[in-house]
Amino acid sequence: HCVGISHLQAGRDMAAQILARGYRRIGFIGTKMPQDFRARKRFDGFAEGLAAQGVTLVDLEHYAGDSSIETGRALTANMLARQPDLDCVYYSGDVMSVGGYMHCLATGLSVPGDVALAGFNNLQILSGLPLQLATTDACRRDIGERAAEILLQARDSAEELAPICEALSPRISLGQSL
């Protein structure tokens, strides 16, 4: 049995939202690349979604280490130093996007006036920020609840349960940073 989301589609969906808001000079910052196959699929979907509209990434950072606010802040600073005219940065995860936001706060950059930011996972940390960052809700709670239902159904069934594979639809929250 399996329950989850299409990370490829999640990346495509975020690309569509970013492009719909007029952003064209876009960077991507991802961690644990390529070990994190889900983040890699999101990146692939994102790049594919941009390419379908004739847009390519201006800058790209595939960081091999772990996600942290500190790392997100440093990588954002590096990327914006290389490409000061970026208008949007998409991160493989929310922790890194919070770091990017912290860089913007510390340096006086307006979000989204100077640069738009978007992440992934809809982590609880986002609710404590003075500005709601754009993110994709990966349906983690819904996935867990549905997986538990399937396991209980299989346990309580007199017969072997046929394989169940369900794809949930991730939800984008635009927040105030796009």
PDB file of N, CA and C in Angstrom, residues 24-126:
ATOM      1  N   ARG A  24      10.302  36.019 -13.420  1.00  0.00           N
ATOM      2  CA  ARG A  24      11.000  35.369 -14.525  1.00  0.00           C
ATOM      3  C   ARG A  24      12.484  35.128 -14.225  1.00  0.00           C
ATOM      4  N   ARG A  25      13.055  35.867 -13.293  1.00  0.00           N
ATOM      5  CA  ARG A  25      14.469  35.709 -12.931  1.00  0.00           C
ATOM      6  C   ARG A  25      14.498  34.941 -11.619  1.00  0.00           C
ATOM      7  N   ILE A  26      14.521  33.624 -11.756  1.00  0.00           N
ATOM      8  CA  ILE A  26      14.255  32.717 -10.640  1.00  0.00           C
ATOM      9  C   ILE A  26      15.479  31.878 -10.309  1.00  0.00           C
ATOM     10  N   GLY A  27      15.712  31.718  -9.005  1.00  0.00           N
ATOM     11  CA  GLY A  27      16.769  30.839  -8.519  1.00  0.00           C
ATOM     12  C   GLY A  27      16.163  29.708  -7.711  1.00  0.00           C
ATOM     13  N   PHE A  28      16.922  28.632  -7.556  1.00  0.00           N
ATOM     14  CA  PHE A  28      16.492  27.479  -6.756  1.00  0.00           C
ATOM     15  C   PHE A  28      17.598  27.103  -5.790  1.00  0.00           C
ATOM     16  N   ILE A  29      17.226  26.889  -4.520  1.00  0.00           N
ATOM     17  CA  ILE A  29      18.163  26.414  -3.509  1.00  0.00           C
ATOM     18  C   ILE A  29      17.606  25.134  -2.908  1.00  0.00           C
ATOM     19  N   GLY A  30      18.377  24.055  -3.042  1.00  0.00           N
ATOM     20  CA  GLY A  30      17.943  22.767  -2.511  1.00  0.00           C
ATOM     21  C   GLY A  30      19.026  22.113  -1.680  1.00  0.00           C
ATOM     22  N   THR A  31      18.616  21.365  -0.663  1.00  0.00           N
ATOM     23  CA  THR A  31      19.570  20.663   0.194  1.00  0.00           C
ATOM     24  C   THR A  31      19.458  19.164   0.003  1.00  0.00           C
ATOM     25  N   LYS A  32      20.524  18.488   0.424  1.00  0.00           N
ATOM     26  CA  LYS A  32      20.623  17.032   0.301  1.00  0.00           C
ATOM     27  C   LYS A  32      20.360  16.574  -1.132  1.00  0.00           C
ATOM     28  N   MET A  33      20.798  17.362  -2.053  1.00  0.00           N
ATOM     29  CA  MET A  33      20.609  17.018  -3.452  1.00  0.00           C
ATOM     30  C   MET A  33      21.841  16.238  -3.896  1.00  0.00           C
ATOM     31  N   PRO A  34      21.769  15.120  -4.562  1.00  0.00           N
ATOM     32  CA  PRO A  34      20.568  14.455  -5.044  1.00  0.00           C
ATOM     33  C   PRO A  34      20.039  13.341  -4.129  1.00  0.00           C
ATOM     34  N   GLN A  35      20.555  13.199  -2.906  1.00  0.00           N
ATOM     35  CA  GLN A  35      20.126  12.096  -2.042  1.00  0.00           C
ATOM     36  C   GLN A  35      18.628  12.133  -1.738  1.00  0.00           C
ATOM     37  N   ASP A  36      18.056  13.299  -1.548  1.00  0.00           N
ATOM     38  CA  ASP A  36      16.638  13.429  -1.245  1.00  0.00           C
ATOM     39  C   ASP A  36      15.861  13.328  -2.548  1.00  0.00           C
ATOM     40  N   PHE A  37      15.415  12.114  -2.868  1.00  0.00           N
ATOM     41  CA  PHE A  37      14.781  11.884  -4.168  1.00  0.00           C
ATOM     42  C   PHE A  37      13.464  12.650  -4.300  1.00  0.00           C
ATOM     43  N   ARG A  38      12.780  12.929  -3.187  1.00  0.00           N
ATOM     44  CA  ARG A  38      11.531  13.701  -3.268  1.00  0.00           C
ATOM     45  C   ARG A  38      11.842  15.151  -3.634  1.00  0.00           C
ATOM     46  N   ALA A  39      12.849  15.734  -3.000  1.00  0.00           N
ATOM     47  CA  ALA A  39      13.247  17.103  -3.339  1.00  0.00           C
ATOM     48  C   ALA A  39      13.724  17.166  -4.783  1.00  0.00           C
ATOM     49  N   ARG A  40      14.414  16.121  -5.208  1.00  0.00           N
ATOM     50  CA  ARG A  40      14.888  16.079  -6.601  1.00  0.00           C
ATOM     51  C   ARG A  40      13.710  16.058  -7.575  1.00  0.00           C
ATOM     52  N   LYS A  41      12.666  15.285  -7.232  1.00  0.00           N
ATOM     53  CA  LYS A  41      11.484  15.259  -8.096  1.00  0.00           C
ATOM     54  C   LYS A  41      10.799  16.624  -8.133  1.00  0.00           C
ATOM     55  N   ARG A  42      10.728  17.301  -6.978  1.00  0.00           N
ATOM     56  CA  ARG A  42      10.138  18.642  -6.961  1.00  0.00           C
ATOM     57  C   ARG A  42      10.940  19.588  -7.837  1.00  0.00           C
ATOM     58  N   PHE A  43      12.266  19.504  -7.716  1.00  0.00           N
ATOM     59  CA  PHE A  43      13.117  20.352  -8.552  1.00  0.00           C
ATOM     60  C   PHE A  43      12.879  20.047 -10.031  1.00  0.00           C
ATOM     61  N   ASP A  44      12.840  18.762 -10.383  1.00  0.00           N
ATOM     62  CA  ASP A  44      12.614  18.387 -11.783  1.00  0.00           C
ATOM     63  C   ASP A  44      11.274  18.922 -12.291  1.00  0.00           C
ATOM     64  N   GLY A  45      10.224  18.785 -11.484  1.00  0.00           N
ATOM     65  CA  GLY A  45       8.916  19.304 -11.870  1.00  0.00           C
ATOM     66  C   GLY A  45       8.920  20.816 -11.991  1.00  0.00           C
ATOM     67  N   PHE A  46       9.636  21.471 -11.073  1.00  0.00           N
ATOM     68  CA  PHE A  46       9.740  22.927 -11.103  1.00  0.00           C
ATOM     69  C   PHE A  46      10.444  23.386 -12.376  1.00  0.00           C
ATOM     70  N   ALA A  47      11.601  22.797 -12.670  1.00  0.00           N
ATOM     71  CA  ALA A  47      12.352  23.163 -13.876  1.00  0.00           C
ATOM     72  C   ALA A  47      11.535  22.869 -15.135  1.00  0.00           C
ATOM     73  N   GLU A  48      10.825  21.753 -15.123  1.00  0.00           N
ATOM     74  CA  GLU A  48       9.968  21.388 -16.261  1.00  0.00           C
ATOM     75  C   GLU A  48       8.839  22.403 -16.440  1.00  0.00           C
ATOM     76  N   GLY A  49       8.224  22.815 -15.324  1.00  0.00           N
ATOM     77  CA  GLY A  49       7.151  23.808 -15.386  1.00  0.00           C
ATOM     78  C   GLY A  49       7.636  25.153 -15.911  1.00  0.00           C
ATOM     79  N   LEU A  50       8.832  25.547 -15.496  1.00  0.00           N
ATOM     80  CA  LEU A  50       9.406  26.788 -16.018  1.00  0.00           C
ATOM     81  C   LEU A  50       9.685  26.661 -17.514  1.00  0.00           C
ATOM     82  N   ALA A  51      10.330  25.555 -17.899  1.00  0.00           N
ATOM     83  CA  ALA A  51      10.713  25.352 -19.299  1.00  0.00           C
ATOM     84  C   ALA A  51       9.502  25.341 -20.222  1.00  0.00           C
ATOM     85  N   ALA A  52       8.391  24.798 -19.738  1.00  0.00           N
ATOM     86  CA  ALA A  52       7.172  24.753 -20.554  1.00  0.00           C
ATOM     87  C   ALA A  52       6.692  26.156 -20.911  1.00  0.00           C
ATOM     88  N   GLN A  53       7.101  27.145 -20.118  1.00  0.00           N
ATOM     89  CA  GLN A  53       6.743  28.540 -20.390  1.00  0.00           C
ATOM     90  C   GLN A  53       7.929  29.347 -20.924  1.00  0.00           C
ATOM     91  N   GLY A  54       8.986  28.647 -21.335  1.00  0.00           N
ATOM     92  CA  GLY A  54      10.141  29.302 -21.929  1.00  0.00           C
ATOM     93  C   GLY A  54      11.058  29.992 -20.933  1.00  0.00           C
ATOM     94  N   VAL A  55      10.994  29.605 -19.662  1.00  0.00           N
ATOM     95  CA  VAL A  55      11.812  30.223 -18.623  1.00  0.00           C
ATOM     96  C   VAL A  55      12.818  29.201 -18.107  1.00  0.00           C
ATOM     97  N   THR A  56      14.056  29.630 -17.919  1.00  0.00           N
ATOM     98  CA  THR A  56      15.072  28.767 -17.315  1.00  0.00           C
ATOM     99  C   THR A  56      15.550  29.410 -16.019  1.00  0.00           C
ATOM    100  N   LEU A  57      16.063  28.594 -15.127  1.00  0.00           N
ATOM    101  CA  LEU A  57      16.591  29.099 -13.871  1.00  0.00           C
ATOM    102  C   LEU A  57      17.797  29.996 -14.130  1.00  0.00           C
ATOM    103  N   VAL A  58      17.851  31.103 -13.433  1.00  0.00           N
ATOM    104  CA  VAL A  58      18.974  32.024 -13.538  1.00  0.00           C
ATOM    105  C   VAL A  58      20.133  31.531 -12.681  1.00  0.00           C
ATOM    106  N   ASP A  59      19.811  30.921 -11.527  1.00  0.00           N
ATOM    107  CA  ASP A  59      20.842  30.409 -10.633  1.00  0.00           C
ATOM    108  C   ASP A  59      20.306  29.186  -9.909  1.00  0.00           C
ATOM    109  N   LEU A  60      21.250  28.337  -9.497  1.00  0.00           N
ATOM    110  CA  LEU A  60      20.894  27.056  -8.897  1.00  0.00           C
ATOM    111  C   LEU A  60      21.931  26.692  -7.855  1.00  0.00           C
ATOM    112  N   GLU A  61      21.471  26.260  -6.696  1.00  0.00           N
ATOM    113  CA  GLU A  61      22.362  25.803  -5.631  1.00  0.00           C
ATOM    114  C   GLU A  61      21.845  24.464  -5.133  1.00  0.00           C
ATOM    115  N   HIS A  62      22.577  23.405  -5.434  1.00  0.00           N
ATOM    116  CA  HIS A  62      22.261  22.073  -4.912  1.00  0.00           C
ATOM    117  C   HIS A  62      23.262  21.783  -3.803  1.00  0.00           C
ATOM    118  N   TYR A  63      22.886  22.110  -2.588  1.00  0.00           N
ATOM    119  CA  TYR A  63      23.737  21.965  -1.414  1.00  0.00           C
ATOM    120  C   TYR A  63      23.645  20.532  -0.911  1.00  0.00           C
ATOM    121  N   ALA A  64      24.789  19.895  -0.654  1.00  0.00           N
ATOM    122  CA  ALA A  64      24.803  18.486  -0.254  1.00  0.00           C
ATOM    123  C   ALA A  64      24.443  18.271   1.206  1.00  0.00           C
ATOM    124  N   GLY A  65      24.574  19.295   2.037  1.00  0.00           N
ATOM    125  CA  GLY A  65      24.345  19.131   3.468  1.00  0.00           C
ATOM    126  C   GLY A  65      22.892  19.250   3.875  1.00  0.00           C
ATOM    127  N   ASP A  66      22.700  19.287   5.190  1.00  0.00           N
ATOM    128  CA  ASP A  66      21.361  19.347   5.770  1.00  0.00           C
ATOM    129  C   ASP A  66      20.757  20.743   5.674  1.00  0.00           C
ATOM    130  N   SER A  67      19.437  20.776   5.802  1.00  0.00           N
ATOM    131  CA  SER A  67      18.710  22.038   5.854  1.00  0.00           C
ATOM    132  C   SER A  67      18.874  22.676   7.225  1.00  0.00           C
ATOM    133  N   SER A  68      19.044  23.976   7.228  1.00  0.00           N
ATOM    134  CA  SER A  68      19.019  24.745   8.472  1.00  0.00           C
ATOM    135  C   SER A  68      18.707  26.188   8.114  1.00  0.00           C
ATOM    136  N   ILE A  69      18.223  26.921   9.086  1.00  0.00           N
ATOM    137  CA  ILE A  69      17.963  28.338   8.857  1.00  0.00           C
ATOM    138  C   ILE A  69      19.267  29.052   8.514  1.00  0.00           C
ATOM    139  N   GLU A  70      20.325  28.713   9.237  1.00  0.00           N
ATOM    140  CA  GLU A  70      21.633  29.324   8.995  1.00  0.00           C
ATOM    141  C   GLU A  70      22.113  29.067   7.561  1.00  0.00           C
ATOM    142  N   THR A  71      21.958  27.832   7.105  1.00  0.00           N
ATOM    143  CA  THR A  71      22.377  27.488   5.741  1.00  0.00           C
ATOM    144  C   THR A  71      21.518  28.212   4.715  1.00  0.00           C
ATOM    145  N   GLY A  72      20.214  28.266   4.953  1.00  0.00           N
ATOM    146  CA  GLY A  72      19.329  28.986   4.033  1.00  0.00           C
ATOM    147  C   GLY A  72      19.700  30.453   3.928  1.00  0.00           C
ATOM    148  N   ARG A  73      20.061  31.024   5.055  1.00  0.00           N
ATOM    149  CA  ARG A  73      20.466  32.435   5.069  1.00  0.00           C
ATOM    150  C   ARG A  73      21.754  32.630   4.274  1.00  0.00           C
ATOM    151  N   ALA A  74      22.738  31.769   4.512  1.00  0.00           N
ATOM    152  CA  ALA A  74      24.030  31.896   3.822  1.00  0.00           C
ATOM    153  C   ALA A  74      23.900  31.642   2.323  1.00  0.00           C
ATOM    154  N   LEU A  75      23.173  30.605   1.946  1.00  0.00           N
ATOM    155  CA  LEU A  75      23.041  30.296   0.520  1.00  0.00           C
ATOM    156  C   LEU A  75      22.247  31.363  -0.221  1.00  0.00           C
ATOM    157  N   THR A  76      21.259  31.940   0.454  1.00  0.00           N
ATOM    158  CA  THR A  76      20.505  33.039  -0.160  1.00  0.00           C
ATOM    159  C   THR A  76      21.415  34.248  -0.360  1.00  0.00           C
ATOM    160  N   ALA A  77      22.219  34.570   0.658  1.00  0.00           N
ATOM    161  CA  ALA A  77      23.160  35.688   0.531  1.00  0.00           C
ATOM    162  C   ALA A  77      24.111  35.456  -0.637  1.00  0.00           C
ATOM    163  N   ASN A  78      24.634  34.245  -0.755  1.00  0.00           N
ATOM    164  CA  ASN A  78      25.550  33.925  -1.858  1.00  0.00           C
ATOM    165  C   ASN A  78      24.863  34.058  -3.209  1.00  0.00           C
ATOM    166  N   MET A  79      23.649  33.513  -3.298  1.00  0.00           N
ATOM    167  CA  MET A  79      22.943  33.553  -4.575  1.00  0.00           C
ATOM    168  C   MET A  79      22.618  34.981  -4.982  1.00  0.00           C
ATOM    169  N   LEU A  80      22.141  35.786  -4.034  1.00  0.00           N
ATOM    170  CA  LEU A  80      21.797  37.164  -4.369  1.00  0.00           C
ATOM    171  C   LEU A  80      23.036  38.009  -4.648  1.00  0.00           C
ATOM    172  N   ALA A  81      24.181  37.638  -4.094  1.00  0.00           N
ATOM    173  CA  ALA A  81      25.434  38.319  -4.426  1.00  0.00           C
ATOM    174  C   ALA A  81      25.829  38.003  -5.874  1.00  0.00           C
ATOM    175  N   ARG A  82      25.610  36.748  -6.278  1.00  0.00           N
ATOM    176  CA  ARG A  82      25.924  36.352  -7.662  1.00  0.00           C
ATOM    177  C   ARG A  82      24.928  36.927  -8.654  1.00  0.00           C
ATOM    178  N   GLN A  83      23.656  36.971  -8.245  1.00  0.00           N
ATOM    179  CA  GLN A  83      22.567  37.378  -9.141  1.00  0.00           C
ATOM    180  C   GLN A  83      21.687  38.414  -8.434  1.00  0.00           C
ATOM    181  N   PRO A  84      22.163  39.636  -8.287  1.00  0.00           N
ATOM    182  CA  PRO A  84      21.406  40.636  -7.518  1.00  0.00           C
ATOM    183  C   PRO A  84      20.054  41.005  -8.129  1.00  0.00           C
ATOM    184  N   ASP A  85      19.841  40.656  -9.393  1.00  0.00           N
ATOM    185  CA  ASP A  85      18.557  40.995 -10.016  1.00  0.00           C
ATOM    186  C   ASP A  85      17.562  39.829 -10.025  1.00  0.00           C
ATOM    187  N   LEU A  86      17.832  38.786  -9.227  1.00  0.00           N
ATOM    188  CA  LEU A  86      16.828  37.714  -9.090  1.00  0.00           C
ATOM    189  C   LEU A  86      15.545  38.319  -8.554  1.00  0.00           C
ATOM    190  N   ASP A  87      14.414  37.842  -9.049  1.00  0.00           N
ATOM    191  CA  ASP A  87      13.158  38.343  -8.487  1.00  0.00           C
ATOM    192  C   ASP A  87      12.420  37.295  -7.662  1.00  0.00           C
ATOM    193  N   CYS A  88      12.927  36.044  -7.650  1.00  0.00           N
ATOM    194  CA  CYS A  88      12.279  34.992  -6.872  1.00  0.00           C
ATOM    195  C   CYS A  88      13.268  33.873  -6.570  1.00  0.00           C
ATOM    196  N   VAL A  89      13.171  33.311  -5.352  1.00  0.00           N
ATOM    197  CA  VAL A  89      13.957  32.135  -4.991  1.00  0.00           C
ATOM    198  C   VAL A  89      12.982  31.071  -4.483  1.00  0.00           C
ATOM    199  N   TYR A  90      13.090  29.874  -5.047  1.00  0.00           N
ATOM    200  CA  TYR A  90      12.305  28.720  -4.617  1.00  0.00           C
ATOM    201  C   TYR A  90      13.251  27.778  -3.893  1.00  0.00           C
ATOM    202  N   TYR A  91      12.839  27.334  -2.714  1.00  0.00           N
ATOM    203  CA  TYR A  91      13.656  26.474  -1.856  1.00  0.00           C
ATOM    204  C   TYR A  91      13.047  25.078  -1.803  1.00  0.00           C
ATOM    205  N   SER A  92      13.911  24.082  -1.628  1.00  0.00           N
ATOM    206  CA  SER A  92      13.423  22.701  -1.534  1.00  0.00           C
ATOM    207  C   SER A  92      12.644  22.453  -0.252  1.00  0.00           C
ATOM    208  N   GLY A  93      12.790  23.328   0.737  1.00  0.00           N
ATOM    209  CA  GLY A  93      12.073  23.147   1.986  1.00  0.00           C
ATOM    210  C   GLY A  93      11.897  24.458   2.732  1.00  0.00           C
ATOM    211  N   ASP A  94      10.931  24.462   3.641  1.00  0.00           N
ATOM    212  CA  ASP A  94      10.600  25.668   4.393  1.00  0.00           C
ATOM    213  C   ASP A  94      11.716  26.151   5.313  1.00  0.00           C
ATOM    214  N   VAL A  95      12.474  25.240   5.900  1.00  0.00           N
ATOM    215  CA  VAL A  95      13.541  25.664   6.810  1.00  0.00           C
ATOM    216  C   VAL A  95      14.519  26.568   6.061  1.00  0.00           C
ATOM    217  N   MET A  96      14.854  26.189   4.858  1.00  0.00           N
ATOM    218  CA  MET A  96      15.763  27.006   4.051  1.00  0.00           C
ATOM    219  C   MET A  96      15.111  28.336   3.656  1.00  0.00           C
ATOM    220  N   SER A  97      13.817  28.320   3.360  1.00  0.00           N
ATOM    221  CA  SER A  97      13.152  29.569   2.989  1.00  0.00           C
ATOM    222  C   SER A  97      13.102  30.532   4.173  1.00  0.00           C
ATOM    223  N   VAL A  98      12.967  30.015   5.397  1.00  0.00           N
ATOM    224  CA  VAL A  98      13.017  30.871   6.585  1.00  0.00           C
ATOM    225  C   VAL A  98      14.398  31.529   6.675  1.00  0.00           C
ATOM    226  N   GLY A  99      15.445  30.763   6.404  1.00  0.00           N
ATOM    227  CA  GLY A  99      16.784  31.333   6.378  1.00  0.00           C
ATOM    228  C   GLY A  99      16.912  32.421   5.325  1.00  0.00           C
ATOM    229  N   GLY A 100      16.330  32.190   4.159  1.00  0.00           N
ATOM    230  CA  GLY A 100      16.328  33.209   3.113  1.00  0.00           C
ATOM    231  C   GLY A 100      15.610  34.469   3.563  1.00  0.00           C
ATOM    232  N   TYR A 101      14.498  34.276   4.242  1.00  0.00           N
ATOM    233  CA  TYR A 101      13.746  35.420   4.760  1.00  0.00           C
ATOM    234  C   TYR A 101      14.573  36.177   5.803  1.00  0.00           C
ATOM    235  N   MET A 102      15.273  35.440   6.658  1.00  0.00           N
ATOM    236  CA  MET A 102      16.116  36.084   7.668  1.00  0.00           C
ATOM    237  C   MET A 102      17.214  36.923   6.999  1.00  0.00           C
ATOM    238  N   HIS A 103      17.777  36.408   5.911  1.00  0.00           N
ATOM    239  CA  HIS A 103      18.773  37.196   5.161  1.00  0.00           C
ATOM    240  C   HIS A 103      18.140  38.489   4.667  1.00  0.00           C
ATOM    241  N   CYS A 104      16.961  38.393   4.096  1.00  0.00           N
ATOM    242  CA  CYS A 104      16.290  39.585   3.568  1.00  0.00           C
ATOM    243  C   CYS A 104      16.011  40.596   4.679  1.00  0.00           C
ATOM    244  N   LEU A 105      15.529  40.126   5.826  1.00  0.00           N
ATOM    245  CA  LEU A 105      15.274  41.025   6.953  1.00  0.00           C
ATOM    246  C   LEU A 105      16.556  41.728   7.400  1.00  0.00           C
ATOM    247  N   ALA A 106      17.634  40.952   7.497  1.00  0.00           N
ATOM    248  CA  ALA A 106      18.904  41.492   7.997  1.00  0.00           C
ATOM    249  C   ALA A 106      19.530  42.503   7.044  1.00  0.00           C
ATOM    250  N   THR A 107      19.255  42.368   5.759  1.00  0.00           N
ATOM    251  CA  THR A 107      19.892  43.241   4.776  1.00  0.00           C
ATOM    252  C   THR A 107      18.954  44.310   4.223  1.00  0.00           C
ATOM    253  N   GLY A 108      17.727  44.342   4.721  1.00  0.00           N
ATOM    254  CA  GLY A 108      16.788  45.371   4.296  1.00  0.00           C
ATOM    255  C   GLY A 108      16.097  45.108   2.973  1.00  0.00           C
ATOM    256  N   LEU A 109      16.163  43.871   2.482  1.00  0.00           N
ATOM    257  CA  LEU A 109      15.463  43.541   1.243  1.00  0.00           C
ATOM    258  C   LEU A 109      13.977  43.337   1.532  1.00  0.00           C
ATOM    259  N   SER A 110      13.147  43.892   0.685  1.00  0.00           N
ATOM    260  CA  SER A 110      11.704  43.742   0.824  1.00  0.00           C
ATOM    261  C   SER A 110      11.245  42.427   0.196  1.00  0.00           C
ATOM    262  N   VAL A 111      10.436  41.692   0.942  1.00  0.00           N
ATOM    263  CA  VAL A 111       9.827  40.456   0.436  1.00  0.00           C
ATOM    264  C   VAL A 111       8.326  40.714   0.357  1.00  0.00           C
ATOM    265  N   PRO A 112       7.713  40.628  -0.808  1.00  0.00           N
ATOM    266  CA  PRO A 112       8.239  40.230  -2.103  1.00  0.00           C
ATOM    267  C   PRO A 112       8.687  41.373  -2.997  1.00  0.00           C
ATOM    268  N   GLY A 113       8.750  42.607  -2.480  1.00  0.00           N
ATOM    269  CA  GLY A 113       9.096  43.762  -3.324  1.00  0.00           C
ATOM    270  C   GLY A 113      10.409  43.629  -4.063  1.00  0.00           C
ATOM    271  N   ASP A 114      11.468  43.234  -3.343  1.00  0.00           N
ATOM    272  CA  ASP A 114      12.775  43.056  -3.978  1.00  0.00           C
ATOM    273  C   ASP A 114      12.977  41.631  -4.466  1.00  0.00           C
ATOM    274  N   VAL A 115      12.520  40.676  -3.673  1.00  0.00           N
ATOM    275  CA  VAL A 115      12.669  39.270  -4.050  1.00  0.00           C
ATOM    276  C   VAL A 115      11.541  38.467  -3.405  1.00  0.00           C
ATOM    277  N   ALA A 116      10.922  37.616  -4.195  1.00  0.00           N
ATOM    278  CA  ALA A 116       9.868  36.727  -3.703  1.00  0.00           C
ATOM    279  C   ALA A 116      10.514  35.435  -3.212  1.00  0.00           C
ATOM    280  N   LEU A 117       9.880  34.793  -2.231  1.00  0.00           N
ATOM    281  CA  LEU A 117      10.405  33.555  -1.652  1.00  0.00           C
ATOM    282  C   LEU A 117       9.296  32.519  -1.560  1.00  0.00           C
ATOM    283  N   ALA A 118       9.659  31.258  -1.803  1.00  0.00           N
ATOM    284  CA  ALA A 118       8.699  30.163  -1.661  1.00  0.00           C
ATOM    285  C   ALA A 118       9.428  28.910  -1.222  1.00  0.00           C
ATOM    286  N   GLY A 119       8.779  28.126  -0.375  1.00  0.00           N
ATOM    287  CA  GLY A 119       9.365  26.884   0.129  1.00  0.00           C
ATOM    288  C   GLY A 119       8.439  25.707  -0.062  1.00  0.00           C
ATOM    289  N   PHE A 120       8.633  24.689   0.780  1.00  0.00           N
ATOM    290  CA  PHE A 120       7.847  23.455   0.660  1.00  0.00           C
ATOM    291  C   PHE A 120       7.711  22.800   2.023  1.00  0.00           C
ATOM    292  N   ASN A 121       6.562  22.355   2.361  1.00  0.00           N
ATOM    293  CA  ASN A 121       6.217  21.503   3.501  1.00  0.00           C
ATOM    294  C   ASN A 121       5.166  22.097   4.415  1.00  0.00           C
ATOM    295  N   ASN A 122       5.002  23.408   4.413  1.00  0.00           N
ATOM    296  CA  ASN A 122       4.046  24.070   5.297  1.00  0.00           C
ATOM    297  C   ASN A 122       4.339  23.749   6.760  1.00  0.00           C
ATOM    298  N   LEU A 123       5.594  23.925   7.148  1.00  0.00           N
ATOM    299  CA  LEU A 123       6.003  23.643   8.519  1.00  0.00           C
ATOM    300  C   LEU A 123       5.421  24.660   9.490  1.00  0.00           C
ATOM    301  N   GLN A 124       5.240  24.248  10.716  1.00  0.00           N
ATOM    302  CA  GLN A 124       4.659  25.087  11.748  1.00  0.00           C
ATOM    303  C   GLN A 124       5.479  26.352  11.992  1.00  0.00           C
ATOM    304  N   ILE A 125       6.776  26.302  11.784  1.00  0.00           N
ATOM    305  CA  ILE A 125       7.638  27.463  12.004  1.00  0.00           C
ATOM    306  C   ILE A 125       7.167  28.674  11.189  1.00  0.00           C
ATOM    307  N   LEU A 126       6.518  28.446  10.061  1.00  0.00           N
ATOM    308  CA  LEU A 126       6.079  29.541   9.212  1.00  0.00           C
ATOM    309  C   LEU A 126       5.024  30.408   9.890  1.00  0.00           C
TER     310      LEU A 126
END
